[in-house]
Amino acid sequence: MSHKSLLSKAPIAIFPLGKMGNLIPVVVAANIQGVLNIPVKIEEPREIPNECYMNHRRQYDAGLILRFLRDLEIEYPYVLGITSVDISLPIFTYVFGEAELGGRAAVMSIYRLDRDAHGGHVSESLFFERAAKVALHELGHLFSLYHCNNHSCLMQFSAKLETLDTIPLYFCERCKFLIQRIIYQNPQKP
Amino acid sequence: MAKIRVLVVDDELIVRESLVGWLRKTGYDVESASGGKEALRKLQEAEYDLVFLDIKMPDISGIEVLQRIKEQSPQTMVVMITAYGSVETAVEAMKLGANDYLMKPFEPEYLLVLVEKLLNQKKIIEENIMLKEQISKRVRYQDLIGASSCMQELFEIIEEVASVDSPVLIRGETGTGKELVAKAIHAKSERKFGPFVAINCGAFPENLLETELFGYEAGAFTGAVKTRKGRLELAHGGTLFLDEIGEIPLKMQVDLLRVLEEKRFQRIGGRDFISIDFRFISATHKNLEEEIKRGAFRKDLYFRLNVIEIEVPPLRERKEDIPLLAQHFLARFRKETNKPVNALSKDALLFLQSYDWPGNVRELENAIERAVVLAKGTVLTKKDFSFLTKGFEGMDEQECKSLEAVEKRHIEKILHECEWNISKAARILEINRTTLHNKIKKYNLKPA
Ligand SMILES: Nc1ncnc2c1ncn2[C@@H]1O[C@H](COP(=O)(O)OP(=O)(O)O)[C@@H](O)[C@H]1O
Ligand SMILES: [Mg+2]
Ligand SMILES: [Zn+2]
Ligand SMILES: [Zn+2]
């Protein structure tokens, strides 16, 4: 059985969440296909449910967004939501992305990715690269990957743009192996 | 390396979920508890490297849980979680031993740095403890065994003394291990490839001691058929150990002094001087200064011997070594006797530690041997050592015919050994404290 036939149907769906241009989902999808060599489908945009908004924090709760994505009645094994609003977790001041370890849903925000340390705008290519890194990192978690100590690996934990900019746009050999094993073993995950 | 174990304690589900989620992604083994009680239960069941602990919880406060953790496993790192506005409690917690605190919400980067810092600290602390244990666990030095600080000190002194070639006088009660100390000095010295020759001066009558030490020429006296080398000669190139030097008769003390000064001697009946080179170690359980005063020991010889003095402490002053020594002897005699006796019960160890050992390590060694030889089971219990207390001071067999009389004397003796520490005595007697109090009243026992 060739991988092609196994993976003919896209196992990953991208859901743009709220207002967001066409470009970012396309860039992210292209990078996922490029790095992981699996098809990705871009779905129709969805609105983030109101209850995901944390009034006192003026941010969206990434955990609740994950719950929303997980419960979507769709057939894709993996779902990635992309949003332009600021997302966070109750304990954190912000997150770039969040995913269920070994689960189905991941979410990422581009809200903090288009600025430099001083608040100025960065080049579009850097912005795209960051978005691709965050998306692939969160997908890694969906594929049960832990954070990786290898500094040349997408799975290194990066909460700061500085760190995000130093990690490469690829997985180390070990993480790559673990992802491949999961994808090819179980292409039609629940 | 074993996985790092983390416990997250918070009554808020979302806090637990997000913290646990992040920690899992970092590859740690994570458990959570929704309150103080559950946390304490989990902490009883397993050891954690790191605990995140909410300060405010409905059942038991985080501060209380913190105190319990630090009592039970001080090495566990604890991070208090506080909400905005309760920094003071967090600072209070730090005074009580918390390693750090987090104020919700915190920067994700900050969590990473904090966890890495704490786990690093923990590693360093643990390495330190291990190192200390390794150093202090140098419980065996040559054939000497001892973990007590006085024995550890003794090992260090031996190490230093071994490298210099001067005479050593080892003092200490009989059976404390003086000969083993002498052997260790020899084994650690540059003469270790030479012979170690020991002679117990107290074990020979005067004339025999002389022939033992000096040897004789054929025909020196009736019965001296062949020439025989003495111990002085045999020790050439190595170490000569004279045990119980205080027993040497005065006349021989003069001869010995001359040998030490001139490093040569004549065999009995011989005319030639034989040059010898050895390190001289002597030992005594006597107070040589007293002997000098009494005129039984020569002052000049004393000064010759006593260039370096080493004191070996009696066993009763290093009771913490008793379990170690007991196990050591047990292993030896199990092998020698081929009996399947493989352990000492807790009460046996307690009893051995409560006994005074007037005969020191040798007495302990003999006691274990006797117990092993007579043992019926595989574990030596207190009963197997009852011979140690039989016929103790003043125990008049005729007077103590009745069970009560024996009981009275036995309780009296144990109380005396425990310096009237009732709890300790009760433990050894295997009765509770109240019973002991009643018996003290009944027999009208009083400290001597
Ligand atoms: N620290 C010790 N560790 C192990 N065995 C010991 C120790 N001290 C004494 N012994 C043993 O106890 C016995 C008495 O020791 P010994 O050196 O002859 O004592 P001393 O010369 O002081 O009378 C020997 O059998 C010896 O092996
Ligand atoms: Mg001896
Ligand atoms: Zn991650
Ligand atoms: Zn990796």
XYZ file of C-alpha atoms and ligand atoms in Angstrom:
668
model
C 0.000 0.000 0.000
C 1.590 3.269 -1.066
C 1.509 6.332 1.119
C -0.185 8.229 -1.663
C -3.243 6.102 -1.677
C -3.401 6.118 2.093
C -3.216 9.854 2.214
C -5.213 10.708 -0.863
C -7.818 12.343 1.315
C -6.629 15.332 3.332
C -6.227 14.380 6.988
C -5.832 18.002 8.085
C -8.380 20.780 7.746
C -7.647 24.437 8.335
C -10.474 26.571 9.662
C -9.976 30.335 9.423
C -11.612 31.705 12.602
C -13.199 35.141 12.366
C -11.965 37.873 10.084
C -8.773 36.931 8.356
C -7.351 37.356 4.864
C -7.018 34.437 2.424
C -3.284 34.610 2.381
C -2.323 33.247 5.811
C -4.362 30.012 5.549
C -2.871 29.366 2.123
C 0.681 30.026 3.315
C 0.203 27.808 6.362
C -1.368 25.008 4.299
C 1.464 25.148 1.772
C 4.076 24.913 4.509
C 2.365 21.978 6.209
C 2.207 20.164 2.877
C 5.806 21.046 2.165
C 7.235 19.909 5.507
C 4.987 16.966 6.342
C 4.162 15.900 2.791
C 0.488 15.417 3.538
C -2.520 17.096 1.903
C -4.267 19.936 3.732
C -7.761 21.279 3.037
C -8.754 24.881 3.727
C -12.336 25.008 4.943
C -14.888 27.828 5.040
C -14.216 30.383 7.840
C -16.080 30.007 11.159
C -16.861 32.503 13.859
C -15.353 31.998 17.300
C -18.206 31.451 19.784
C -18.775 34.372 22.138
C -18.243 32.297 25.260
C -14.579 31.921 24.289
C -13.994 35.596 25.019
C -12.483 36.447 28.405
C -13.869 39.876 29.199
C -11.433 40.746 31.954
C -8.465 39.718 29.867
C -9.716 41.050 26.510
C -8.446 37.832 24.980
C -9.910 34.597 23.695
C -9.476 31.421 25.697
C -7.471 29.015 23.529
C -8.687 26.091 25.600
C -12.322 26.873 24.860
C -11.573 27.408 21.166
C -10.027 23.938 21.107
C -13.199 22.531 22.609
C -15.234 24.256 19.906
C -13.000 22.891 17.132
C -12.940 19.410 18.574
C -16.718 19.266 18.598
C -17.163 20.382 14.988
C -19.114 17.791 13.020
C -16.491 17.132 10.370
C -14.670 14.131 9.049
C -11.072 15.357 9.205
C -8.877 13.581 11.727
C -7.012 16.815 12.518
C -8.294 20.373 12.728
C -6.246 23.559 12.864
C -7.970 26.841 13.592
C -6.218 30.069 12.613
C -7.274 33.387 14.056
C -6.098 36.974 14.095
C -7.400 37.679 17.611
C -5.208 37.466 20.730
C -5.529 34.078 22.377
C -4.430 32.874 25.782
C -4.875 30.346 28.547
C -6.090 31.068 32.069
C -2.589 30.711 33.485
C -0.691 32.453 30.690
C -0.608 36.052 29.591
C -0.757 34.916 25.955
C 0.021 31.973 23.696
C 0.950 31.779 20.004
C -0.904 28.527 19.677
C -2.367 25.653 21.618
C -3.088 22.012 20.848
C -4.368 18.880 22.519
C -1.465 16.513 23.062
C -2.226 13.506 20.880
C -5.685 14.913 20.236
C -7.600 16.334 17.345
C -7.751 20.128 17.564
C -5.127 22.856 17.432
C -5.443 26.607 17.263
C -2.998 29.376 16.468
C -3.088 33.145 16.434
C -1.206 35.514 14.172
C -1.988 38.421 16.529
C 1.546 38.659 17.956
C 3.490 37.440 14.945
C 3.677 40.530 12.778
C 5.636 42.795 15.114
C 9.254 43.023 16.282
C 10.417 43.427 19.864
C 9.791 47.161 19.746
C 6.323 46.942 18.298
C 7.311 47.791 14.731
C 6.071 45.724 11.787
C 8.227 42.973 10.380
C 8.617 41.869 6.782
C 5.855 39.787 5.303
C 8.186 36.855 4.680
C 9.211 36.730 8.363
C 5.584 37.005 9.397
C 4.620 34.080 7.137
C 7.531 32.035 8.375
C 6.492 32.554 11.990
C 2.920 31.550 11.236
C 4.120 28.377 9.527
C 6.335 27.523 12.497
C 3.547 27.957 15.037
C 1.168 25.863 12.913
C 3.648 23.024 12.472
C 4.629 23.105 16.155
C 1.016 22.729 17.273
C 0.424 19.970 14.725
C 3.448 18.237 16.219
C 1.584 18.148 19.538
C -1.456 16.668 17.808
C 0.888 13.948 16.609
C 1.791 13.318 20.278
C 5.127 15.069 20.192
C 6.536 16.595 23.381
C 8.718 19.645 23.418
C 12.115 18.839 22.036
C 15.447 19.819 23.557
C 17.077 19.983 20.169
C 17.630 23.641 19.341
C 17.324 22.866 15.641
C 13.814 21.566 15.903
C 10.357 22.986 15.478
C 9.261 21.241 18.650
C 11.444 23.363 20.851
C 9.197 25.355 23.161
C 9.167 28.981 22.084
C 7.045 31.502 23.896
C 8.996 34.506 22.690
C 9.402 35.809 19.160
C 13.166 35.806 19.637
C 13.093 32.074 20.242
C 10.569 31.471 17.521
C 12.846 33.257 15.075
C 15.839 31.122 15.986
C 14.201 27.736 15.540
C 14.202 26.344 11.999
C 11.185 25.500 9.877
C 11.744 21.773 10.170
C 11.693 18.961 12.683
C 14.789 17.234 13.965
C 15.325 13.657 12.772
C 13.840 12.144 15.887
C 10.660 14.232 15.847
C 10.328 13.728 12.079
C 10.481 9.986 12.582
C 7.833 10.098 15.324
C 5.485 12.169 13.154
C 5.892 9.940 10.126
C 5.190 6.914 12.238
C 1.942 8.399 13.480
C 0.749 9.720 10.117
C 1.423 6.545 8.161
C 0.267 4.201 10.865
C -3.029 5.890 11.382
C -4.021 8.219 8.559
C -7.707 8.108 9.388
C -7.450 9.024 13.065
C -10.913 9.350 14.662
C 17.044 9.269 33.422
C 13.700 8.782 35.068
C 10.892 11.040 33.926
C 10.417 14.165 35.984
C 7.312 13.870 38.124
C 5.114 16.909 38.654
C 1.979 17.407 40.716
C -0.391 20.278 39.989
C -2.673 21.215 42.874
C -5.426 23.732 42.200
C -9.140 23.752 42.833
C -9.793 25.531 39.520
C -10.201 23.047 36.712
C -9.018 25.421 33.983
C -5.805 26.184 35.824
C -5.152 22.503 36.363
C -5.931 21.687 32.752
C -3.760 24.332 31.184
C -0.819 23.817 33.508
C -0.994 20.049 33.241
C -1.293 20.388 29.466
C 1.789 22.500 29.182
C 3.826 20.314 31.532
C 2.818 17.176 29.620
C 3.928 18.765 26.386
C 7.260 19.391 27.999
C 7.487 15.658 28.522
C 6.981 15.465 32.275
C 4.978 12.868 34.092
C 2.139 14.994 35.447
C -0.580 14.328 38.005
C -3.138 16.748 39.322
C -5.177 17.184 42.468
C -8.215 19.380 42.935
C -7.630 20.102 46.612
C -5.326 19.854 49.590
C -6.595 16.501 50.816
C -6.236 14.828 47.455
C -2.790 16.376 47.116
C -1.624 15.006 50.453
C -2.904 11.581 49.494
C -1.032 11.662 46.184
C 2.082 12.881 47.938
C 1.861 9.901 50.269
C 1.600 7.534 47.350
C 4.448 8.807 45.245
C 7.473 10.999 45.193
C 7.303 14.200 43.125
C 10.131 16.349 41.860
C 8.037 19.442 41.516
C 4.698 20.556 42.934
C 2.621 23.510 41.758
C 0.462 24.473 44.677
C -2.464 26.848 44.757
C -2.443 28.957 47.901
C -6.207 29.297 48.194
C -8.107 26.050 48.315
C -11.370 25.287 50.095
C -10.404 22.175 52.070
C -6.805 22.560 53.213
C -4.790 25.692 52.556
C -1.811 25.556 50.232
C 0.390 26.791 53.057
C -0.503 23.779 55.156
C 0.106 21.406 52.267
C 3.436 23.135 51.698
C 4.491 22.529 55.279
C 3.586 18.874 55.037
C 5.534 18.479 51.798
C 8.616 20.108 53.256
C 8.400 17.854 56.312
C 7.930 14.684 54.345
C 10.198 15.252 51.393
C 12.257 18.401 51.669
C 13.831 17.772 48.270
C 10.553 18.264 46.439
C 10.462 21.665 44.780
C 7.317 23.642 45.470
C 5.982 26.559 43.442
C 3.052 28.438 44.950
C 0.372 29.656 42.567
C -1.270 32.893 43.571
C -3.788 35.216 42.071
C -3.107 38.867 41.510
C -3.174 40.695 44.834
C -2.029 37.958 47.181
C 1.702 38.374 46.839
C 2.136 38.680 50.590
C 0.881 35.169 51.162
C 3.271 33.995 48.480
C 6.160 35.719 50.198
C 5.030 34.150 53.464
C 5.074 30.774 51.729
C 8.618 31.375 50.538
C 9.651 31.875 54.151
C 8.076 28.527 54.945
C 10.167 26.784 52.327
C 8.375 27.283 49.009
C 10.979 27.491 46.260
C 9.189 30.094 44.173
C 5.801 31.435 43.276
C 3.804 32.195 40.155
C 1.225 34.901 39.883
C -1.594 34.085 37.472
C -1.484 34.804 34.607
C 2.212 34.535 33.826
C 4.320 34.736 30.720
C 4.727 31.282 29.172
C 8.429 31.956 28.808
C 8.628 32.687 32.512
C 7.177 29.274 33.356
C 9.756 27.579 31.187
C 12.640 29.449 32.791
C 11.284 28.828 36.287
C 10.807 25.108 35.821
C 14.241 24.709 34.308
C 15.792 26.704 37.117
C 14.090 24.669 39.841
C 14.851 21.314 38.305
C 18.444 22.382 37.921
C 18.606 23.413 41.562
C 17.096 20.126 42.552
C 19.673 18.247 40.533
C 22.495 20.147 42.175
C 21.071 19.557 45.636
C 20.663 15.870 44.931
C 24.153 15.547 43.526
C 25.412 17.192 46.672
C 23.572 14.822 48.912
C 24.849 11.899 46.900
C 28.378 13.200 47.142
C 28.076 13.666 50.879
C 26.702 10.190 51.220
C 29.501 8.801 49.126
C 32.082 10.578 51.222
C 30.515 9.642 54.499
C 29.712 6.198 53.157
C 33.402 5.440 53.188
C 32.373 3.063 55.924
C 35.151 0.661 55.160
C 38.768 1.588 55.462
C 41.004 -1.402 54.829
C 39.515 -3.953 57.224
C 38.099 -1.339 59.538
C 34.419 -0.619 59.464
C 32.836 2.511 60.848
C 30.442 5.215 59.735
C 30.508 7.204 62.967
C 32.244 10.528 62.838
C 34.922 9.382 65.285
C 35.782 6.427 63.054
C 35.737 8.634 59.966
C 38.169 10.904 61.769
C 40.276 7.922 62.682
C 40.441 6.883 59.011
C 41.677 10.327 58.114
C 44.328 10.229 60.809
C 45.500 6.817 59.616
C 45.722 8.170 56.077
C 47.969 10.993 57.265
C 50.058 8.918 59.633
C 50.662 6.177 57.087
C 52.782 8.392 54.884
C 55.327 9.241 57.605
C 57.679 6.567 58.900
C 57.669 7.557 62.587
C 56.711 5.281 65.473
C 53.030 5.204 66.360
C 51.444 4.405 69.694
C 47.855 3.214 69.452
C 45.790 3.513 72.598
C 42.376 2.165 73.375
C 40.511 -0.427 75.350
C 40.896 -4.099 74.555
C 38.955 -5.196 71.503
C 38.529 -1.748 70.015
C 40.464 -2.645 66.878
C 43.993 -1.453 67.644
C 45.584 -4.236 65.665
C 43.390 -3.500 62.664
C 44.476 0.132 62.887
C 48.109 -0.943 62.885
C 47.475 -3.153 59.860
C 45.716 -0.312 58.064
C 48.649 2.010 58.683
C 50.967 -0.620 57.277
C 48.760 -1.268 54.262
C 48.594 2.429 53.489
C 52.313 3.040 53.930
C 55.196 2.665 51.529
C 56.167 -0.462 53.415
C 52.992 -2.220 52.342
C 54.964 -4.653 50.187
C 57.123 -5.558 53.175
C 56.009 -7.858 56.024
C 53.614 -6.919 58.824
C 54.848 -8.692 61.914
C 52.743 -8.615 65.066
C 53.480 -9.887 68.508
C 51.359 -9.682 71.605
C 53.736 -8.900 74.413
C 51.201 -9.932 77.007
C 50.911 -13.417 75.610
C 54.413 -14.649 76.480
C 56.295 -15.247 79.685
C 59.382 -13.049 79.938
C 62.047 -15.378 78.560
C 59.855 -16.623 75.739
C 59.044 -13.077 74.698
C 62.731 -12.378 74.445
C 63.412 -15.339 72.167
C 60.348 -14.482 70.114
C 61.583 -10.969 69.539
C 65.313 -11.411 69.230
C 65.661 -14.987 68.024
C 68.665 -17.059 69.000
C 71.804 -18.725 67.753
C 72.143 -22.462 67.809
C 73.434 -23.492 71.177
C 72.491 -20.278 72.904
C 70.724 -22.325 75.532
C 69.683 -25.882 76.035
C 67.096 -26.673 73.446
C 68.368 -24.080 70.985
C 69.271 -26.663 68.428
C 69.041 -24.506 65.357
C 69.460 -20.807 64.847
C 66.107 -19.064 64.804
C 65.203 -15.632 63.569
C 63.220 -13.413 65.896
C 60.334 -11.138 64.962
C 62.592 -8.103 64.842
C 64.463 -9.685 61.982
C 61.327 -10.935 60.278
C 59.913 -7.430 60.245
C 62.835 -6.106 58.214
C 61.574 -3.853 55.435
C 58.057 -3.844 56.839
C 56.195 -2.971 60.010
C 56.663 -4.359 63.500
C 53.600 -4.209 65.688
C 54.030 -4.752 69.420
C 50.637 -5.217 70.997
C 50.199 -4.729 74.747
C 53.536 -2.964 74.981
C 52.693 -2.120 78.583
C 53.288 -5.785 79.444
C 56.970 -5.784 78.498
C 59.170 -6.444 81.532
C 61.464 -3.589 82.556
C 64.678 -5.364 81.618
C 63.448 -5.977 78.090
C 62.306 -2.395 77.804
C 65.991 -1.403 77.905
C 66.842 -3.852 75.127
C 63.949 -2.733 73.012
C 64.852 0.932 73.453
C 68.360 0.186 72.257
C 67.063 -1.602 69.179
C 64.837 1.328 68.325
C 67.678 3.790 68.767
C 70.427 1.882 67.009
C 68.331 0.014 64.474
C 70.439 -3.072 65.034
C 70.464 -5.932 67.505
C 72.057 -9.261 68.402
C 70.318 -12.587 68.504
C 70.413 -14.292 71.872
C 73.786 -15.958 72.091
C 74.963 -14.188 68.969
C 77.911 -11.870 68.603
C 77.172 -10.143 65.303
C 74.999 -7.088 65.093
C 72.164 -7.391 62.632
C 70.920 -4.179 61.064
C 67.184 -3.852 60.719
C 64.845 -1.362 59.182
C 61.165 -1.395 60.062
C 58.384 0.885 61.035
C 57.494 0.545 64.655
C 53.923 0.538 65.878
C 52.872 -0.332 69.397
C 49.577 -0.526 71.200
C 48.338 -0.602 74.734
C 45.133 -0.512 76.718
C 47.080 0.641 79.766
C 47.660 4.147 80.971
C 51.395 4.297 80.348
C 51.795 7.586 82.213
C 50.487 5.834 85.317
C 52.827 2.922 84.669
C 55.739 5.347 84.485
C 54.735 6.864 87.805
C 54.515 3.384 89.253
C 57.967 2.672 87.905
C 56.679 -0.138 85.713
C 57.426 1.556 82.399
C 60.496 3.433 81.247
C 60.020 7.062 80.426
C 62.714 7.061 77.733
C 61.070 4.153 75.934
C 57.719 5.876 76.248
C 59.051 8.930 74.444
C 60.515 6.712 71.736
C 57.208 4.971 71.108
C 54.909 7.867 71.447
C 55.972 10.045 68.518
C 52.497 9.829 67.051
C 49.583 8.833 69.232
C 46.314 7.437 67.965
C 43.302 6.855 70.172
C 40.748 4.228 69.179
C 37.382 5.014 70.816
C 35.497 2.328 72.749
C 32.484 0.845 70.978
C 30.014 2.392 73.439
C 31.102 5.809 72.167
C 30.189 4.943 68.582
C 26.995 3.002 68.960
C 25.813 4.072 65.519
C 28.450 1.716 64.119
C 26.949 -1.285 65.861
C 24.361 -2.196 63.176
C 27.022 -1.928 60.496
C 29.512 -4.032 62.413
C 26.825 -6.532 63.370
C 25.827 -6.988 59.709
C 29.459 -7.320 58.758
C 30.109 -10.048 61.313
C 26.820 -11.747 60.512
C 27.810 -12.017 56.855
C 31.186 -13.408 57.855
C 29.904 -16.034 60.237
C 27.070 -17.021 57.936
C 29.720 -17.862 55.384
C 31.987 -19.581 57.884
C 29.260 -21.661 59.486
C 27.240 -22.156 56.322
C 24.056 -21.485 58.298
C 21.154 -19.729 56.572
C 21.049 -16.880 59.067
C 20.691 -13.783 56.969
C 19.323 -10.946 59.043
C 19.124 -9.212 62.373
C 15.677 -8.224 63.590
C 14.957 -4.634 64.549
C 14.687 -5.509 68.212
C 17.991 -7.353 68.048
C 19.708 -4.317 66.563
C 18.096 -2.066 69.158
C 19.236 -4.364 71.902
C 22.788 -4.600 70.556
C 22.890 -0.824 70.461
C 21.688 -0.554 74.026
C 24.318 -2.909 75.383
C 27.522 -1.388 76.727
C 30.134 -3.730 75.173
C 32.874 -3.679 77.800
C 34.828 -5.997 75.488
C 34.223 -3.661 72.551
C 34.215 -4.884 68.932
C 35.726 -8.198 69.859
C 32.866 -8.873 72.248
C 30.366 -7.943 69.553
C 32.136 -10.196 67.101
C 32.023 -13.083 69.573
C 28.373 -12.412 70.399
C 27.352 -12.550 66.751
C 29.335 -15.697 66.210
C 27.732 -17.371 69.202
C 24.252 -16.256 68.113
C 24.784 -17.525 64.578
C 26.109 -20.856 65.762
C 23.160 -21.371 68.099
C 20.487 -19.775 65.913
C 17.399 -21.810 65.093
C 15.807 -19.434 62.587
C 17.058 -17.350 59.703
C 16.732 -14.078 61.583
C 18.617 -13.246 64.752
C 16.307 -11.704 67.320
C 16.900 -10.118 70.674
C 16.389 -13.520 72.281
C 19.414 -14.886 70.471
C 21.519 -12.428 72.424
C 20.046 -13.073 75.845
C 23.321 -14.613 76.952
C 24.784 -11.116 77.025
C 22.601 -10.092 79.945
C 22.632 -13.336 81.857
C 24.492 -13.255 85.114
C 24.905 -9.526 85.042
C 26.491 -7.495 87.812
C 25.499 -8.716 91.213
C 22.926 -11.130 89.820
C 23.012 -13.710 92.546
C 21.658 -16.954 91.172
C 20.471 -18.079 94.587
C 18.764 -14.882 95.447
C 16.895 -14.674 92.122
C 15.079 -17.945 92.039
C 11.585 -16.504 91.633
C 10.350 -15.140 88.354
C 9.497 -11.846 90.006
C 12.976 -11.415 91.353
C 14.450 -12.025 87.932
C 11.981 -9.623 86.360
C 12.828 -6.956 88.889
C 16.557 -7.312 88.291
C 16.117 -7.345 84.542
C 13.994 -4.189 84.472
C 16.438 -2.523 86.815
C 19.302 -3.397 84.531
C 17.608 -2.195 81.354
C 16.563 1.051 83.013
C 20.129 1.552 84.092
C 21.431 0.916 80.581
C 18.935 3.369 79.147
C 19.834 5.924 81.767
C 16.231 5.769 82.884
C 14.870 6.774 79.518
C 11.454 5.199 80.047
C 10.409 5.110 76.401
C 13.651 3.498 75.367
C 13.562 1.004 78.216
C 9.945 0.146 77.463
C 10.859 -0.437 73.832
C 13.683 -2.784 74.722
C 11.544 -4.607 77.282
C 8.789 -4.798 74.683
C 6.168 -3.536 77.093
C 4.317 -0.255 76.931
C 5.288 2.725 79.011
C 2.363 2.429 81.387
C 3.242 -1.175 82.185
C 6.807 -0.128 82.812
C 5.679 2.654 85.139
C 3.545 0.176 87.064
C 6.423 -2.241 87.408
C 8.734 0.502 88.593
C 6.178 1.313 91.274
C 5.599 -2.322 92.163
C 9.284 -3.101 92.626
C 10.035 0.338 94.047
C 12.846 0.856 91.550
C 15.004 3.960 91.751
C 17.956 5.221 89.715
C 21.226 4.140 91.278
N 36.253 -1.228 63.119
C 36.249 -2.553 62.984
N 35.700 -3.117 61.893
C 35.687 -4.455 61.742
N 36.200 -5.306 62.625
C 36.762 -4.815 63.741
C 36.820 -3.409 63.960
N 37.438 -3.197 65.127
C 37.740 -4.409 65.624
N 37.356 -5.386 64.787
C 37.498 -6.830 65.022
O 37.392 -7.019 66.419
C 38.407 -7.876 66.878
C 39.278 -7.139 67.854
O 40.105 -6.221 67.166
P 41.627 -5.960 67.570
O 42.238 -5.121 66.501
O 42.345 -7.228 67.894
O 41.428 -5.109 68.874
P 42.504 -4.678 69.947
O 43.830 -4.888 69.298
O 42.186 -3.243 70.194
O 42.264 -5.532 71.127
C 39.147 -8.359 65.671
O 38.626 -9.601 65.268
C 38.875 -7.329 64.628
O 38.853 -7.907 63.342
Mg 44.402 -6.866 70.056
Zn 4.424 23.436 22.273
Zn 12.792 17.533 17.849
